[in-house]
């Protein structure tokens, strides 16, 4: 008998294959996402951990006035691994690529902590970030990079324009995001040679080694005990050192490290959101499909029971399908998930970060992957058990009696045409409540996912435009270092107005919590922003206020260097990108912490005008509003990937759900449709009944989906928080329209497909056998 | 539970005793499908139960076959009241003691003739091939039901019922869907099966001509038996029209 059951299983499987395909597909999607995101997380986490370990990322950064022998003695006595380094923030340009940006120039003594990973080329000379290199189509040994350094020599401040031929490319752990500034590594010898050459040229003499040692200004430290080290160093500099300690950072203040860590966090959270939605839908689809299967095989089950086959055996027979389908779907899904999803995600990661290729290795978390396959298969089995539970507990006689559907056709002749179709549809929906609910939920899920997909795009657009266009309405934003900048700016054609601002990275404490954020000192009653600040006022971004539980009238403490002030919050404003604290009074913060900037109003902003600004002596950065927006968009490109994934999967989901629904309807109603055909009803009215039935479910589902769209959006985005942007949730009206159109179109296509099936139903064939 | 616990007390004479059996339907038991039926059936008998449509024939058969629950009364086989059995033992009872033949054959369309029979083969009992031979279908054993005629399908269904060597063979309108010639063949087959007189064969029908071939005729109406007679000289199946 077992052998016969095996055959029965195989044949039932193939004769219901179309129906089963939807289950396989949806399980495929769910397990593809689940395994793909799990693998991606492990790979990414692994890559970054390896990266930080291999490059020996520093734990503490000390910014100092200089490093003398006593200082070095102190650090070596401290028993920590340390390294001194010269760090210069300046502006750099690539003449051949017509590109320029902020630059972070690193000159290592040895390069054993935060060790740059040399990707190609040579360590000696000038090594630049690999993404900067490839984005600008540069060539090793040919293209040059230029920057200006100011250098104190014999008590005098000199400025040199230096240019270096690019000799290699690298990834630098602490500056892995090359968007806001370019990391550049210069070897000590190359740098000293260039500086000495510049000095000699200035003095008009032959080459001489005037400068033999670098004016180191950073000390990197590897230590387990951050707090103890920081306080020891602080004490040393206060009491004994000739040099001053400006400030100290740990990893939480290094943007690149923070971004990478939050990216890891996001990649982990990705595991939960979509796969779980799809898993949920899978359960629904398995439930309907298996339930439908047992309903359809009701008579056969009755027969099996009447010849004395135990319930358990029958149940196992039908539940096997759920397990089998899930096993097939999940194995396929896992294979595709591992193959596809990490590759897609790493395209994005490599776009935004410089991660050494060597450290990106396919690490398959076998245990979890097996768990996914096993878990989904078990789930399929259990869900199927639930689906056939009800029918199995019926007595054999009840199962052998003809089911309702054949008796439903009675008395149809009395009803008029259109009401008949509609009435029929409504009656059909009522007769199959489980299937109706499943289909409605499926369509609701698809609608909600679509809206969420569009909503993410809308939210990003809205959030960015909220700050750039509404909160701030300058045309060009710049940062500069030189006072002459303002004077030179008058030569910018079309410039009508400008305003200065200062930006400081401060730490804010309130209500026992501390947060690092930007402090903007803007002009009183600024015309460049709607964030209206009067003298004595302190305005704070809503996102920060919410996070730190600050409300109007609360006191906050702002610390920068040795300066600490207490302010009272007078206003809370909504911002998205420019999050921070806004003041207009001078509270006497140390000049050296300030980034000076200017917001410029200018007609017809062209690339030439931006280039002009960038060419002004003393400019650090110059961006037009649209360039700035583009840059932000690049930074949040991961979310865009998500948006598109969501839309694709939502449509796939809709197709699967609707196809499944139509197949179910058709299958259970072949006899009924055949009877209607025999009775002389035309194709149209049969289709109309079908269409009405689908429409009613679709409309209900869509409405529920539209209601759920916004909460889903908030959920998805709150799991995917990013550093650069504070989301202002929004779904545009047009997105609703588009989602409705897409769902509608899918329904139409699927219904048209079924039209062919109805045409093909052979009256005689269907009516002949009772089975 | 073991088979021994089901039936076969030492002196079992093959009798089935139905006493005060009732089956009511409806919320207030207003439909009396079977109303206080008392009856004894004996081994070797070919019983025909006659009655109009809706008279309660199928209900009686289903209760005998352990496919439904009774409202009142008992069915006693060798000391065991099968109406009191647990679901599990009832399943075992259906599997080992009774064979069912349906009007519409109820074969599994996904299984071949042989496989359909194998579905109810018991370990150590008759082989399915043998059962198919008995019904004369050994050369069609690998065909699917859809490839067989109605009569052939019914024969497969009979083979499926006899392969377990049942104590009782319950046939609910076995010729109802067949033409008269094929119907006769089926009845003949059912008679031949009982050549050793070791089974109770019950055939339910609304065709009164069929009663002429029976050892015993029971007539039922509105759930009550109103006629029950042994026919000393039943006609042979060739002599009647059905
Ligand atoms: N599940 C049921 N619910 C209600 N009434 C039933 C049910 N099954 C049978 N009946 C009623 O019981 C009576 C006997 O039915 P049945 O035994 O099937 O008759 P037949 O003699 O035609 O086989 C009929 O009146 C029928 O309507
Ligand atoms: Mg009947």
XYZ file of N, CA, C and O in Angstrom, chain A residues 160-218:
236
model
N 52.032 75.846 -0.232
C 52.603 75.223 -1.422
C 51.526 74.519 -2.210
O 50.686 73.813 -1.654
N 51.572 74.669 -3.527
C 50.734 73.826 -4.381
C 51.570 72.630 -4.772
O 52.599 72.778 -5.427
N 51.148 71.467 -4.340
C 51.918 70.264 -4.646
C 51.138 69.418 -5.630
O 49.915 69.383 -5.600
N 51.838 68.733 -6.500
C 51.132 67.776 -7.351
C 51.920 66.479 -7.408
O 53.154 66.479 -7.444
N 51.183 65.395 -7.368
C 51.804 64.064 -7.318
C 51.231 63.198 -8.431
O 50.024 63.228 -8.696
N 52.090 62.415 -9.027
C 51.618 61.425 -9.985
C 51.020 60.267 -9.175
O 51.582 59.845 -8.163
N 49.870 59.792 -9.609
C 49.207 58.715 -8.867
C 49.936 57.403 -9.118
O 50.128 56.999 -10.264
N 50.369 56.779 -8.023
C 51.163 55.550 -8.189
C 50.422 54.293 -7.755
O 50.912 53.190 -7.946
N 49.248 54.478 -7.148
C 48.538 53.273 -6.711
C 47.125 53.581 -6.264
O 46.727 54.744 -6.167
N 46.371 52.521 -6.034
C 45.018 52.691 -5.497
C 44.899 51.890 -4.207
O 45.599 50.905 -4.003
N 43.975 52.330 -3.367
C 43.886 51.696 -2.054
C 42.463 51.728 -1.510
O 41.563 52.361 -2.053
N 42.283 51.000 -0.434
C 41.099 51.139 0.400
C 41.618 51.506 1.777
O 42.525 50.864 2.287
N 41.022 52.537 2.363
C 41.460 52.937 3.694
C 40.288 52.804 4.651
O 39.241 53.410 4.450
N 40.490 51.958 5.653
C 39.382 51.628 6.559
C 38.673 52.839 7.153
O 37.467 52.905 7.209
N 39.438 53.824 7.603
C 38.788 54.921 8.307
C 38.251 55.992 7.366
O 37.711 57.004 7.807
N 38.401 55.749 6.081
C 37.871 56.705 5.122
C 37.332 55.940 3.921
O 37.669 56.208 2.782
N 36.486 54.949 4.213
C 36.042 54.042 3.163
C 34.941 54.637 2.290
O 34.621 54.109 1.247
N 34.343 55.748 2.747
C 33.353 56.401 1.889
C 33.998 57.616 1.270
O 34.316 58.584 1.929
N 34.224 57.545 -0.015
C 35.024 58.583 -0.662
C 34.158 59.706 -1.207
O 34.610 60.516 -1.986
N 32.891 59.737 -0.774
C 32.006 60.747 -1.335
C 32.348 62.155 -0.841
O 32.605 63.053 -1.613
N 32.386 62.321 0.468
C 32.531 63.681 0.981
C 33.965 64.176 0.940
O 34.208 65.372 0.891
N 34.923 63.256 0.990
C 36.290 63.698 0.725
C 37.127 62.528 0.228
O 36.826 61.379 0.518
N 38.140 62.856 -0.520
C 38.989 61.825 -1.102
C 40.119 61.475 -0.154
O 40.887 62.355 0.229
N 40.247 60.210 0.168
C 41.416 59.823 0.952
C 42.651 59.720 0.041
O 42.567 59.118 -1.023
N 43.719 60.352 0.443
C 44.956 60.295 -0.359
C 46.107 59.905 0.562
O 46.246 60.451 1.661
N 46.881 58.954 0.121
C 48.012 58.490 0.911
C 49.292 58.906 0.202
O 49.470 58.623 -0.982
N 50.145 59.649 0.923
C 51.410 60.081 0.325
C 52.527 59.459 1.148
O 52.470 59.474 2.381
N 53.528 58.933 0.485
C 54.630 58.376 1.266
C 55.468 59.525 1.826
O 55.541 60.612 1.256
N 56.052 59.250 2.964
C 56.801 60.273 3.694
C 57.894 60.893 2.817
O 58.014 62.115 2.706
N 58.643 60.022 2.145
C 59.779 60.486 1.326
C 59.301 61.375 0.184
O 59.842 62.442 -0.061
N 58.249 60.900 -0.512
C 57.742 61.665 -1.652
C 57.273 63.034 -1.199
O 57.534 64.048 -1.851
N 56.611 63.054 -0.061
C 56.071 64.311 0.443
C 57.188 65.283 0.803
O 57.187 66.442 0.389
N 58.182 64.770 1.564
C 59.288 65.637 1.988
C 60.047 66.169 0.781
O 60.415 67.345 0.721
N 60.266 65.309 -0.193
C 60.981 65.743 -1.386
C 60.240 66.891 -2.069
O 60.842 67.912 -2.414
N 58.902 66.718 -2.222
C 58.130 67.755 -2.907
C 58.163 69.070 -2.123
O 58.303 70.148 -2.706
N 58.023 68.972 -0.788
C 58.010 70.189 0.030
C 59.360 70.899 -0.053
O 59.430 72.111 -0.266
N 60.430 70.122 0.073
C 61.770 70.723 -0.015
C 62.004 71.354 -1.374
O 62.565 72.446 -1.476
N 61.537 70.652 -2.422
C 61.677 71.218 -3.763
C 60.946 72.548 -3.853
O 61.470 73.531 -4.391
N 59.728 72.570 -3.297
C 58.933 73.794 -3.354
C 59.626 74.939 -2.610
O 59.666 76.075 -3.093
N 60.202 74.627 -1.464
C 60.906 75.655 -0.696
C 62.099 76.186 -1.494
O 62.307 77.394 -1.611
N 62.853 75.268 -2.063
C 64.038 75.672 -2.812
C 63.673 76.519 -4.021
O 64.323 77.506 -4.333
N 62.559 76.096 -4.681
C 62.110 76.882 -5.835
C 61.733 78.285 -5.413
O 62.042 79.266 -6.074
N 61.071 78.363 -4.259
C 60.636 79.658 -3.744
C 61.854 80.541 -3.438
O 61.868 81.724 -3.742
N 62.860 79.897 -2.851
C 64.063 80.661 -2.514
C 64.997 80.806 -3.714
O 65.981 81.527 -3.651
N 64.705 80.087 -4.770
C 65.523 80.150 -5.975
C 66.890 79.521 -5.807
O 67.885 80.017 -6.325
N 66.954 78.432 -5.047
C 68.252 77.772 -4.840
C 68.173 76.308 -5.261
O 67.089 75.808 -5.554
N 69.315 75.653 -5.299
C 69.366 74.236 -5.640
C 68.729 73.410 -4.530
O 68.609 73.850 -3.395
N 68.373 72.187 -4.886
C 67.666 71.321 -3.941
C 68.457 71.084 -2.666
O 69.631 70.787 -2.681
N 67.768 71.251 -1.569
C 68.383 71.028 -0.271
C 67.355 70.419 0.653
O 66.156 70.718 0.548
N 67.775 69.555 1.538
C 66.805 68.953 2.458
C 66.597 69.843 3.670
O 67.131 69.609 4.733
N 65.770 70.894 3.463
C 65.483 71.785 4.588
C 64.712 71.072 5.681
O 64.981 71.187 6.851
N 63.724 70.358 5.217
C 62.849 69.686 6.180
C 63.116 68.199 6.128
O 63.100 67.586 5.056
N 63.412 67.614 7.285
C 63.719 66.198 7.306
C 62.670 65.385 8.070
O 62.600 64.174 7.942
N 61.910 66.088 8.864
C 60.918 65.363 9.662
C 59.538 65.971 9.465
O 59.391 67.170 9.249
N 58.534 65.112 9.515
C 57.164 65.582 9.314
C 56.621 66.240 10.587
O 56.952 65.805 11.687
N 55.774 67.257 10.430
C 55.103 67.830 11.608
C 53.889 66.995 11.976
O 52.752 67.374 11.692
N 54.146 65.819 12.572
C 53.053 64.895 12.891
C 51.992 65.592 13.715
O 52.289 66.387 14.607
N 50.705 65.277 13.444
C 49.638 65.896 14.224
C 48.578 64.907 14.702
O 47.554 65.298 15.243
N 48.819 63.633 14.457
C 47.851 62.628 14.929
C 48.592 61.461 15.557
O 49.664 61.081 15.078
